[in-house]
PDB file of C-alpha atoms in Angstrom:
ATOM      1  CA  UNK A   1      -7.856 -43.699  34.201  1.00 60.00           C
ATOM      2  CA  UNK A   2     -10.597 -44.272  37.072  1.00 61.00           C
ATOM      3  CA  UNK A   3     -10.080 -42.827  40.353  1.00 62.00           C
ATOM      4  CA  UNK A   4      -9.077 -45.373  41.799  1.00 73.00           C
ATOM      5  CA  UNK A   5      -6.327 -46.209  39.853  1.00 71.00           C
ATOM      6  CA  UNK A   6      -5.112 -42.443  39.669  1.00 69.00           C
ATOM      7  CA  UNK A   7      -4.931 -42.791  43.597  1.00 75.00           C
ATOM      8  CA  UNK A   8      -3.334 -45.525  43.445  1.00 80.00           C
ATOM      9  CA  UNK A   9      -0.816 -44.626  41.014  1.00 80.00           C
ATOM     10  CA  UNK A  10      -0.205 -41.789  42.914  1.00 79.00           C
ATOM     11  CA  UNK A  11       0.169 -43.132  46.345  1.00 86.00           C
ATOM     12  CA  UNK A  12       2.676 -45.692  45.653  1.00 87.00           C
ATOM     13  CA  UNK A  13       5.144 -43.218  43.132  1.00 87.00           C
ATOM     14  CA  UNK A  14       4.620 -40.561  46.094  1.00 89.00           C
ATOM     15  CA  UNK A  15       5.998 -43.267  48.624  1.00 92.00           C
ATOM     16  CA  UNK A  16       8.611 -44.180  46.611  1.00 94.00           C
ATOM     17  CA  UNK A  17       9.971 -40.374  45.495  1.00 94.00           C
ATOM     18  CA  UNK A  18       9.058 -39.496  49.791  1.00 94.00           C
ATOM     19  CA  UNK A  19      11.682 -43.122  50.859  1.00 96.00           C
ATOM     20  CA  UNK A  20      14.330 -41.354  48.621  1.00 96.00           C
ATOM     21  CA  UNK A  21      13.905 -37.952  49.126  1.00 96.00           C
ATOM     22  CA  UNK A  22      14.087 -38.831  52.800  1.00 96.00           C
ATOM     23  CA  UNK A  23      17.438 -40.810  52.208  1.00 96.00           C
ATOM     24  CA  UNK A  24      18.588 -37.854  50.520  1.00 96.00           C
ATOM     25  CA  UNK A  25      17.756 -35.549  53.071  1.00 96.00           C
ATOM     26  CA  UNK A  26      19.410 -37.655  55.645  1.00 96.00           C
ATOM     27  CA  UNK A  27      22.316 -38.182  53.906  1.00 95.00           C
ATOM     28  CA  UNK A  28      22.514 -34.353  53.033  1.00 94.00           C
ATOM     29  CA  UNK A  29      22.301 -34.373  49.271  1.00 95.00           C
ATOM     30  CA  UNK A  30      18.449 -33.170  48.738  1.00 96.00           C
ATOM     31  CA  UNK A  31      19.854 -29.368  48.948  1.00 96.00           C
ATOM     32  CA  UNK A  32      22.704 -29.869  47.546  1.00 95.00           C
ATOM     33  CA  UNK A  33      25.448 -26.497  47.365  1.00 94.00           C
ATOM     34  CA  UNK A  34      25.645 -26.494  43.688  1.00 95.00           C
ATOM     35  CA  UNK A  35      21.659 -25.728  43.151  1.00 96.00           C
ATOM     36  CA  UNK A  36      21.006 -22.302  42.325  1.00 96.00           C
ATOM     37  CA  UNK A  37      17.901 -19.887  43.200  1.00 96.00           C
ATOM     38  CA  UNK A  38      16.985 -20.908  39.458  1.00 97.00           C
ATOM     39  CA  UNK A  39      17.056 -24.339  39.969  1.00 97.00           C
ATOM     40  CA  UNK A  40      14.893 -24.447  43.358  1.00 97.00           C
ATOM     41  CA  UNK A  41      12.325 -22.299  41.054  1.00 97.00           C
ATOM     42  CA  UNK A  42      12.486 -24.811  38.048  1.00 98.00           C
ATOM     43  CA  UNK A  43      12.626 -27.878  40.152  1.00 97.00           C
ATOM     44  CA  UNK A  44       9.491 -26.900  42.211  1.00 97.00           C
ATOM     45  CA  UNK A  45       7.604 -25.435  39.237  1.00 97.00           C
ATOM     46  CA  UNK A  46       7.986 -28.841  37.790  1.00 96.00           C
ATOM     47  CA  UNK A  47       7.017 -30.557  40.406  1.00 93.00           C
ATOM     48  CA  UNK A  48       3.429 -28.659  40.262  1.00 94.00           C
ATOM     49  CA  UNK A  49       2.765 -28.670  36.788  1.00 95.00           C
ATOM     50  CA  UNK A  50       4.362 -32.234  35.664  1.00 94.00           C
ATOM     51  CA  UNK A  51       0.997 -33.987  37.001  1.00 92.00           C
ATOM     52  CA  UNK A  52      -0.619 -31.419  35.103  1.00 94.00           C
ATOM     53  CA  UNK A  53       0.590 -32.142  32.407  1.00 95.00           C
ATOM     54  CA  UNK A  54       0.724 -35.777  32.255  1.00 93.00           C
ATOM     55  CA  UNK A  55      -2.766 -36.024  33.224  1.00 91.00           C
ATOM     56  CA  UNK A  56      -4.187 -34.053  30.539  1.00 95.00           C
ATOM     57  CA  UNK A  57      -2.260 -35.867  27.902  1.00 96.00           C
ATOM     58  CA  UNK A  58      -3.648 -38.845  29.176  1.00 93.00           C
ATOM     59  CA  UNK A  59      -7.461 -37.671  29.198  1.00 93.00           C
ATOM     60  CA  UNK A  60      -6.732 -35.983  26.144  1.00 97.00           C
ATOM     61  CA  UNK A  61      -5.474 -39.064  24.648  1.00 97.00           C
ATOM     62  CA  UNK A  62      -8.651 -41.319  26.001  1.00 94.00           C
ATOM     63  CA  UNK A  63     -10.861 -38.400  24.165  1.00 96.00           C
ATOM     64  CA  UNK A  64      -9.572 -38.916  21.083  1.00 97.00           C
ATOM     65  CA  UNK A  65      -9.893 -42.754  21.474  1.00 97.00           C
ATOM     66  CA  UNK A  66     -13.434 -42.253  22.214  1.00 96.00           C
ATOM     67  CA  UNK A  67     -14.105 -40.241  19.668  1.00 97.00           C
ATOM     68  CA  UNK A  68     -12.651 -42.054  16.496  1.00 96.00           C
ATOM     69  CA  UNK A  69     -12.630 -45.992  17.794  1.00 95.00           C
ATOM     70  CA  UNK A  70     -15.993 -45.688  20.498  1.00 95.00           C
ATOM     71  CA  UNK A  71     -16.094 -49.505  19.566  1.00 96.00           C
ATOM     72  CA  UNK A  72     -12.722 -50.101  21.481  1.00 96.00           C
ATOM     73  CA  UNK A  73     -13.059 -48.681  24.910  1.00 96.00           C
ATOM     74  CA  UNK A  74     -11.776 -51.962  26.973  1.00 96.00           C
ATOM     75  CA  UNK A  75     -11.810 -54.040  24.143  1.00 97.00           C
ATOM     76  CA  UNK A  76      -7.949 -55.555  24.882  1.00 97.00           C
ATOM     77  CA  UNK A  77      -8.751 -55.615  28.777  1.00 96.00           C
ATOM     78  CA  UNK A  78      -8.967 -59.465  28.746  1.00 96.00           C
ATOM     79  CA  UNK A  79      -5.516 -59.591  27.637  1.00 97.00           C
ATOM     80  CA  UNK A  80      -2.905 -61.601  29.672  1.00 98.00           C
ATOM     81  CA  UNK A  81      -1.046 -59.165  31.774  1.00 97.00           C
ATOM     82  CA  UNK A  82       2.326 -60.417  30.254  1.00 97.00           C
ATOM     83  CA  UNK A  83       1.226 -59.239  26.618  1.00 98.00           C
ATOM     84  CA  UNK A  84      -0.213 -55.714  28.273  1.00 98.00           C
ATOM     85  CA  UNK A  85       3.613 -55.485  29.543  1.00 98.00           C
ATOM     86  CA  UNK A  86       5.070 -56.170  26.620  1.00 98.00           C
ATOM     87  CA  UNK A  87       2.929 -53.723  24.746  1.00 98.00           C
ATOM     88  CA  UNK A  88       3.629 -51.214  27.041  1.00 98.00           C
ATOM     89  CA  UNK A  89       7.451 -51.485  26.904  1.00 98.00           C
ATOM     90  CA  UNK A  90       7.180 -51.017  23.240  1.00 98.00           C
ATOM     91  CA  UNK A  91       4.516 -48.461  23.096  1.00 98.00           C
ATOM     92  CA  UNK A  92       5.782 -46.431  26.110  1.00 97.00           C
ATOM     93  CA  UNK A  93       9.512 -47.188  27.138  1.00 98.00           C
ATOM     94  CA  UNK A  94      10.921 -47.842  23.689  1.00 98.00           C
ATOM     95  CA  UNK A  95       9.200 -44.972  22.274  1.00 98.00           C
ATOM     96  CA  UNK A  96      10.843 -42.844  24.761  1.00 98.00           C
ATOM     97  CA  UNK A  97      14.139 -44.492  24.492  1.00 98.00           C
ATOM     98  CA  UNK A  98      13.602 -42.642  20.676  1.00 98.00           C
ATOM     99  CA  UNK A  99      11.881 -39.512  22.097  1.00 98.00           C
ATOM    100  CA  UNK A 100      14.815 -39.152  24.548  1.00 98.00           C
ATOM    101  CA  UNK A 101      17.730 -39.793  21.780  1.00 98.00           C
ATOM    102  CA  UNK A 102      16.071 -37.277  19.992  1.00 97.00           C
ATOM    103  CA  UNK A 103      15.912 -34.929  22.540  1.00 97.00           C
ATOM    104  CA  UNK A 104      20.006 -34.745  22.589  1.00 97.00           C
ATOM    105  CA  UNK A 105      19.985 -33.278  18.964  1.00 95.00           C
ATOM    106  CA  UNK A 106      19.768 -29.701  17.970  1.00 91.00           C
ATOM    107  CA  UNK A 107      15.885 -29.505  17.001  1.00 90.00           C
ATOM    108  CA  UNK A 108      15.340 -30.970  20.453  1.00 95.00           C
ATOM    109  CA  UNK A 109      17.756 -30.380  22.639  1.00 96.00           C
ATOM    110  CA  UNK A 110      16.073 -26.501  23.542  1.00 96.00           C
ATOM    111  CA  UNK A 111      12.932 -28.983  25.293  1.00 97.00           C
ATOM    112  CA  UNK A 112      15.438 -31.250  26.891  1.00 97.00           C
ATOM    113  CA  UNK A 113      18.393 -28.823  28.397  1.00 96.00           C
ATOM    114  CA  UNK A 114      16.913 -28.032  31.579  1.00 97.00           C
ATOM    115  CA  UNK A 115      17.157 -32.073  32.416  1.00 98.00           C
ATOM    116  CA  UNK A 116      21.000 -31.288  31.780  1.00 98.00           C
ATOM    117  CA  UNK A 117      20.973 -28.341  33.627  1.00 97.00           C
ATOM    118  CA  UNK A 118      21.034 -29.125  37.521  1.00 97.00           C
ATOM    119  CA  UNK A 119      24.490 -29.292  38.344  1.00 97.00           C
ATOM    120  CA  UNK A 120      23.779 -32.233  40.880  1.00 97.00           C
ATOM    121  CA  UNK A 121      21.797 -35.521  41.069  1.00 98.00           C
ATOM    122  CA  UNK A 122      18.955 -35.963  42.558  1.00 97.00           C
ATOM    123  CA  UNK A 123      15.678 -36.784  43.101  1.00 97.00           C
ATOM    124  CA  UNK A 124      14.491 -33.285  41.994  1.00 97.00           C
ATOM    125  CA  UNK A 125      16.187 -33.795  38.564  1.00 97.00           C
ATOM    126  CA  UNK A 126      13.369 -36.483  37.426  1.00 97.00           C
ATOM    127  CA  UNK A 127      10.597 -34.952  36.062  1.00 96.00           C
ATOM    128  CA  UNK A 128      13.051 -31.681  35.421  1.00 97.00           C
ATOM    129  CA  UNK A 129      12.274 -30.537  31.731  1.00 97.00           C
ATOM    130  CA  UNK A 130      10.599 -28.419  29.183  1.00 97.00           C
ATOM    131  CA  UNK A 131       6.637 -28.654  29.758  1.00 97.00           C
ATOM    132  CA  UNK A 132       6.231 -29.337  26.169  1.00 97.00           C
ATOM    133  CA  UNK A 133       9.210 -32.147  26.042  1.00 97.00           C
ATOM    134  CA  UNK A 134       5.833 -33.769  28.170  1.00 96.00           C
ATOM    135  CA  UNK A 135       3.226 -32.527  26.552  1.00 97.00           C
ATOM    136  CA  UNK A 136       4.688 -34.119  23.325  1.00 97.00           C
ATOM    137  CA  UNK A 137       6.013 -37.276  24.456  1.00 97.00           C
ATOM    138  CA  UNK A 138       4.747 -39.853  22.246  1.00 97.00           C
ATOM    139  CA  UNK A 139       5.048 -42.661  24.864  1.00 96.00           C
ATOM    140  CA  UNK A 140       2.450 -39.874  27.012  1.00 96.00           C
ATOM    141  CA  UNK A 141      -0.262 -40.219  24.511  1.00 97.00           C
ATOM    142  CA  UNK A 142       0.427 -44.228  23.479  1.00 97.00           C
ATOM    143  CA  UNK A 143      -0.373 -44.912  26.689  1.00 95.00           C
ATOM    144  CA  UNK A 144      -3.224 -42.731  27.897  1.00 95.00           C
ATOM    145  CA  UNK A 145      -4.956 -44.569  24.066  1.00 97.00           C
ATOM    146  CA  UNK A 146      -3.708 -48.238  25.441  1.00 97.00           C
ATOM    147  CA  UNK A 147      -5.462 -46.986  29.067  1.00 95.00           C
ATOM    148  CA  UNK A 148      -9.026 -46.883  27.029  1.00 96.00           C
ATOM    149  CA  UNK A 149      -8.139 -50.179  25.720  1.00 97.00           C
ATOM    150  CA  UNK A 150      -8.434 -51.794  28.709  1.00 96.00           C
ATOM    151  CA  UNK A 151      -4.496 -51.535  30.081  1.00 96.00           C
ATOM    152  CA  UNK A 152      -6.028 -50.224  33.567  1.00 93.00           C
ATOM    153  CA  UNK A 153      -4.411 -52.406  36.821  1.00 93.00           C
ATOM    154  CA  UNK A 154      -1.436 -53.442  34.705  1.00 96.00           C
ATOM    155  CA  UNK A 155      -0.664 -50.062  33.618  1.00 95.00           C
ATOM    156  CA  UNK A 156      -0.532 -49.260  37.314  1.00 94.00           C
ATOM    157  CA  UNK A 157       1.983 -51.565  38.045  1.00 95.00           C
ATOM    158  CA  UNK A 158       3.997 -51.294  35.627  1.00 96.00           C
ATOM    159  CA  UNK A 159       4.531 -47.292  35.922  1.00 95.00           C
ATOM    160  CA  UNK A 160       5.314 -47.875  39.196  1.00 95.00           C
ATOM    161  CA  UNK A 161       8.002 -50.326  38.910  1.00 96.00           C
ATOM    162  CA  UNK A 162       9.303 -47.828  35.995  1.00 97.00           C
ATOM    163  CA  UNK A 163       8.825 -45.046  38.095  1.00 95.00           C
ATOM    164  CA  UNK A 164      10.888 -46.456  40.486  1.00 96.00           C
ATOM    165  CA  UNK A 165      13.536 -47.352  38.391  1.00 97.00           C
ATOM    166  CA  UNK A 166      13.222 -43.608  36.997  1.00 98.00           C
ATOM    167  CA  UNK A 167      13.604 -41.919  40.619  1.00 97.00           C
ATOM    168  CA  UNK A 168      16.725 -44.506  41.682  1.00 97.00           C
ATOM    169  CA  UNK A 169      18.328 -43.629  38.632  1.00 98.00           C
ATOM    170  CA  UNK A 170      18.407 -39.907  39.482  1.00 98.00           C
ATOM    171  CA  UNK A 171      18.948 -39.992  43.330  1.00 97.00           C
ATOM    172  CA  UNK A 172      21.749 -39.402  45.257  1.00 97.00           C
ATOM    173  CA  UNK A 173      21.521 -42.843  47.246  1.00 96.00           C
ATOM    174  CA  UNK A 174      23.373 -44.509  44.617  1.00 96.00           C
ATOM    175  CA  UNK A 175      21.681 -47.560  45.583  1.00 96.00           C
ATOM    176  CA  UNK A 176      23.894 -49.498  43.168  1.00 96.00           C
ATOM    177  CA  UNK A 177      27.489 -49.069  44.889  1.00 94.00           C
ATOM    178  CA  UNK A 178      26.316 -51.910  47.252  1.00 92.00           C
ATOM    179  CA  UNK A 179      26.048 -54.622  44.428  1.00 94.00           C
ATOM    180  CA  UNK A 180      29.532 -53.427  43.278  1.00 93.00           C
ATOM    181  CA  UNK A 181      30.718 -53.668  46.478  1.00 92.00           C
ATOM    182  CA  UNK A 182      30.555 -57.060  47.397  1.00 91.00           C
ATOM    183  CA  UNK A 183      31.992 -59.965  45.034  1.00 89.00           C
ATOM    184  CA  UNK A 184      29.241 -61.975  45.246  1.00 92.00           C
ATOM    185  CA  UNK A 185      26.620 -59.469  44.181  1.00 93.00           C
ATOM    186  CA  UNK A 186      28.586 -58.714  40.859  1.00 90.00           C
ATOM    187  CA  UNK A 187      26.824 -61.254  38.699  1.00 93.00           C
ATOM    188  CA  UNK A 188      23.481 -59.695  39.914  1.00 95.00           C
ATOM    189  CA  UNK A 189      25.007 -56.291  38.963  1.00 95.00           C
ATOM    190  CA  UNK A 190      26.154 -57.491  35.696  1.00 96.00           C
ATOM    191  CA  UNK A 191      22.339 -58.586  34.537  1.00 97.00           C
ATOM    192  CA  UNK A 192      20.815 -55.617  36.262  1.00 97.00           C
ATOM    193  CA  UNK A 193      23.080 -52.817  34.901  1.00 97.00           C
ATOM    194  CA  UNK A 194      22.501 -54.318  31.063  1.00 97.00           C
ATOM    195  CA  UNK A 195      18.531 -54.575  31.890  1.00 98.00           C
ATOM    196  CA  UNK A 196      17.259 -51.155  33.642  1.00 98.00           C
ATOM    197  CA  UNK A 197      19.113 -48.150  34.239  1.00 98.00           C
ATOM    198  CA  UNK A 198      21.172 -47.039  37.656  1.00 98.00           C
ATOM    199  CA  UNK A 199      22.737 -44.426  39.114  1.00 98.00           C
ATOM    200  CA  UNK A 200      25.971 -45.823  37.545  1.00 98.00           C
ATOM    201  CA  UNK A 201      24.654 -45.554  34.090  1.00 98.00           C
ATOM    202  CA  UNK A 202      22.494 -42.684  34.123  1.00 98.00           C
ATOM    203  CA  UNK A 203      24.995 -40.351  36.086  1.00 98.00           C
ATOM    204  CA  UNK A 204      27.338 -40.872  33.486  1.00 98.00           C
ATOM    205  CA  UNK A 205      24.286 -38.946  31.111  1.00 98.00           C
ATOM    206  CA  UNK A 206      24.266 -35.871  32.989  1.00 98.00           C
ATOM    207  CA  UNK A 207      28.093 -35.640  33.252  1.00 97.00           C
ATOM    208  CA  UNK A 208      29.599 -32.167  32.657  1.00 96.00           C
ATOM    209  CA  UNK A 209      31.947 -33.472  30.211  1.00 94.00           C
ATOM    210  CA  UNK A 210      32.421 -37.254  28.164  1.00 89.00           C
ATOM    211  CA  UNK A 211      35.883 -36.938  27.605  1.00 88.00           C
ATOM    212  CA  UNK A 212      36.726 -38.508  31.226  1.00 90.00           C
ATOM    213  CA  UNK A 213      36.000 -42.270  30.088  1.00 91.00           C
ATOM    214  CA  UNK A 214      32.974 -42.033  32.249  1.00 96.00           C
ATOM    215  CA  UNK A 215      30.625 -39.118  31.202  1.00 96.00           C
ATOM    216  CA  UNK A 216      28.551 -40.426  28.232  1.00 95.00           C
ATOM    217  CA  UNK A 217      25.559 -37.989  27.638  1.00 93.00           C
ATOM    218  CA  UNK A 218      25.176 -38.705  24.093  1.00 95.00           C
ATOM    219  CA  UNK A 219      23.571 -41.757  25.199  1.00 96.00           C
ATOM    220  CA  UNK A 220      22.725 -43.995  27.764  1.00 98.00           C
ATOM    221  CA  UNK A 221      19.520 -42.895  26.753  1.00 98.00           C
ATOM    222  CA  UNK A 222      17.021 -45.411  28.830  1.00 97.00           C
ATOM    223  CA  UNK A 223      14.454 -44.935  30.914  1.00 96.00           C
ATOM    224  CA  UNK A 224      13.327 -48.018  32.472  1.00 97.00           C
ATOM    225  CA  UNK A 225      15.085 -50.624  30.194  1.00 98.00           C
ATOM    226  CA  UNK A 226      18.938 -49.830  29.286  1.00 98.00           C
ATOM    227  CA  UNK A 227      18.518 -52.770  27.450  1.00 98.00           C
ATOM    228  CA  UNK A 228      17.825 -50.297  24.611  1.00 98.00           C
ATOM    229  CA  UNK A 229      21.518 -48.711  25.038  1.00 98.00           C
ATOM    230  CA  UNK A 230      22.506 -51.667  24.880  1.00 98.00           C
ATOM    231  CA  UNK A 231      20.395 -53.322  21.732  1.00 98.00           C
ATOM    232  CA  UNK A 232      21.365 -49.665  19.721  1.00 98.00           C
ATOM    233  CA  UNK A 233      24.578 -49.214  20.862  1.00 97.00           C
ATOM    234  CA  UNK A 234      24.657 -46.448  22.655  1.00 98.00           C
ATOM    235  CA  UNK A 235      25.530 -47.783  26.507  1.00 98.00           C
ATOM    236  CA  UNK A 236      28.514 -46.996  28.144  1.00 97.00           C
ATOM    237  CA  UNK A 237      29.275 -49.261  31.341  1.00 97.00           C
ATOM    238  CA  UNK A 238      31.765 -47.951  33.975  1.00 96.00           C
ATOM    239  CA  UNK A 239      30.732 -48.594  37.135  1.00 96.00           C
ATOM    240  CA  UNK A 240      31.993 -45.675  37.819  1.00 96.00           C
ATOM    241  CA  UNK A 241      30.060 -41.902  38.500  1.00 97.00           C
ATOM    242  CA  UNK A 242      30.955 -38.465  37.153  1.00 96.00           C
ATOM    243  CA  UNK A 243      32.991 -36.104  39.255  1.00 95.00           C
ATOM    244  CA  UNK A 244      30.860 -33.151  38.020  1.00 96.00           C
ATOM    245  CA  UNK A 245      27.432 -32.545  36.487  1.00 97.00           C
ATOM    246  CA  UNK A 246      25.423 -30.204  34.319  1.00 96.00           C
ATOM    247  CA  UNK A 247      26.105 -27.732  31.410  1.00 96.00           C
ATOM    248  CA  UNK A 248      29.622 -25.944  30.299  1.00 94.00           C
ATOM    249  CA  UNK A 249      27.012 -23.033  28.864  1.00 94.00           C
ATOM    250  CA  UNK A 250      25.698 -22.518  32.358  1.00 94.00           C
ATOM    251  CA  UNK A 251      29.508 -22.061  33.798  1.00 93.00           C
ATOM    252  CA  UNK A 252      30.443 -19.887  31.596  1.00 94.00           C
ATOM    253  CA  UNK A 253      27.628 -17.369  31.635  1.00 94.00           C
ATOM    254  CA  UNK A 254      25.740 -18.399  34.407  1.00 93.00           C
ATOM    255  CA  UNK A 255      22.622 -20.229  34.705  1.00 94.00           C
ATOM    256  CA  UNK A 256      18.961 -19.873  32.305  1.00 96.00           C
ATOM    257  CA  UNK A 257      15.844 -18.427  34.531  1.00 97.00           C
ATOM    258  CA  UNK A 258      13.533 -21.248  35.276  1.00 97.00           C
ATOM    259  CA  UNK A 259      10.588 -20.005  33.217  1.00 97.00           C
ATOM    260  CA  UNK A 260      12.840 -19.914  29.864  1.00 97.00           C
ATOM    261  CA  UNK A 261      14.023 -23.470  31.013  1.00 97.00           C
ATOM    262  CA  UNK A 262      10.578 -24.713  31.386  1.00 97.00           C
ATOM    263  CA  UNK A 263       8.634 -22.725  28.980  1.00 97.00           C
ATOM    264  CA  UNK A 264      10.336 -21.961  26.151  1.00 96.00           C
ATOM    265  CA  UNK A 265       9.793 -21.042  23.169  1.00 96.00           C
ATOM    266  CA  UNK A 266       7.041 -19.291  24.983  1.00 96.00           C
ATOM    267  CA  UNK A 267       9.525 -17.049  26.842  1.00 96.00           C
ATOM    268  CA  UNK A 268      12.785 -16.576  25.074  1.00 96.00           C
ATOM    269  CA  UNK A 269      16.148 -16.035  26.913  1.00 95.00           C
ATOM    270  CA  UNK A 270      18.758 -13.157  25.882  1.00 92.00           C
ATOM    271  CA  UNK A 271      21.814 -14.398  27.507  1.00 92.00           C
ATOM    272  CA  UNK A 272      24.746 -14.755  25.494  1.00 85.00           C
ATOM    273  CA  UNK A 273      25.302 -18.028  24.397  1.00 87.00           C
ATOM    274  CA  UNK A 274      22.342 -19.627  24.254  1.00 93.00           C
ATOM    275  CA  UNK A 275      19.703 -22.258  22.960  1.00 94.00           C
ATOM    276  CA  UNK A 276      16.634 -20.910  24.384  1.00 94.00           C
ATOM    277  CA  UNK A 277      16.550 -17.160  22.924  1.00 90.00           C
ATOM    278  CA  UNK A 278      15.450 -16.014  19.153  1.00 71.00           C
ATOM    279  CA  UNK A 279      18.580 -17.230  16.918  1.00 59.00           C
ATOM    280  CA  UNK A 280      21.543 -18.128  18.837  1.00 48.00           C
ATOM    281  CA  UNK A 281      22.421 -21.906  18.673  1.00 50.00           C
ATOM    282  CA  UNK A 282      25.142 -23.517  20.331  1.00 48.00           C
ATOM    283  CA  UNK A 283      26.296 -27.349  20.032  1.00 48.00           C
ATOM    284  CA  UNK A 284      25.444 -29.807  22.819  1.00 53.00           C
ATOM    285  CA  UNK A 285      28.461 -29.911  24.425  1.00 54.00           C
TER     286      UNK A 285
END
């Protein structure tokens, strides 16, 4: 990606995460009681490393292009942008959809818990996971090789708009109640809920518990399109949000340090109970 569309990029998903961080401040949420001295560690490591990360997947990605198809560099850069979007959506947003679902079964799940773990939603939760749930991420390297091929200004755009789907999803604004609200507004809230995720849907993935009716964290899986819940079957619709958040594990026994959150299996985790240490297993519950 040229510099000027990684500044670009960059300003507009900093503006957007900076409007609802500031909403969240205002409203009191962005330090919310329930985070713990663990999750202010985890939740600013990933905040430094994340563009790390991302950004040498990408290059990486481009490099490997380069070397095995030299031939291709721009070659699908005269498509319409409508194709490039549709491409993308499969290639980066579908494929995630997968990576994600994944991600909530036992080979997975020790890259994915510290998403689960916060105890509160927010902002801070987006980007919160395992560095190598990132540095894996097929929809990562798909789109750093569809970058070489020409995606460049339309790749831009659309990350944003995802992005900002993304970062509503997790925030505390719960920028949806006001299309539930008002009878008018429902129809609108019936198309958007079924198209892209919202608080309403994707709060109900981090709930502490699914046996409420509203909790549903084996699934609603989507990123920017819950139209893949929906296609696969695994959307729940409530309209409704989760009294309580996070991991029973974590209650019981208190919560994982940051560093075995974030880098395991590099570092390892004794407590009891456990899915990040040498051969304890637990179910996702």
């Amino acid at each position: 990606m040229s510099l000027d569309l990684q500044n670009a990029q960059l300003l507009s998903v900093t503006v957007i995460f900076a409007l609802f961080a500031c909403a969240e401040l205002v409203m009191g949420h962005f330090f919310p009681s329930t985070a713990s001295a663990e999750d202010n560690r985890l939740d600013v490591a990933v905040g430094v490393t994340f563009p790390v990360i991302s950004g040498t997947v990408f290059a990486t990605s481009k490099m490997l292009c380069a070397w095995l198809f030299p031939d291709m560099r721009d070659a699908w850069a005269n498509w319409p942008w409508w194709q490039m979007v549709l491409v993308l959506l499969l290639a980066d947003d579908l494929t995630q959809y997968w990576w994600h679902r994944l991600s909530h079964t036992s080979v997975m799940w020790p890259l994915h818990r510290a998403h689960h773990s916060a105890a509160y939603m927010s902002v801070r939760v987006v980007y919160r996971n395992n560095a190598f749930y990132y540095a894996l991420m097929p929809g990562l390297w798909f789109s750093g090789a569809l970058l070489y091929l020409g995606f460049g200004w339309v790749f831009v755009g659309y990350s944003v708009v995802k992005l900002a789907v993304i970062i509503g999803a997790h925030s505390a604004v719960r920028w949806d109640q006001w299309l539930y609200r008002y009878h008018a507004l429902r129809p609108v809230a019936w198309v958007l809920e079924r198209t892209i995720s919202t608080p309403a849907t994707h709060f109900a993935h981090h709930a502490l518990t699914q046996d409420d009716g509203i909790g549903h964290y084996m699934g609603n899986y989507g990123n920017l399109l819950f139209l893949w819940d929906v296609l696969f079957g695994t959307a729940r619709i409530t309209r409704q949000y989760p009294p309580a958040y996070g991991l029973k594990d974590d209650q019981r026994h208190g919560p994982e340090r940051w560093y075995h959150q974030m880098f395991f299996p590099i570092f390892r985790s004794r407590r009891a109970e456990t899915v990040l240490g040498h051969d304890k297993h637990i179910p996702i519950d």
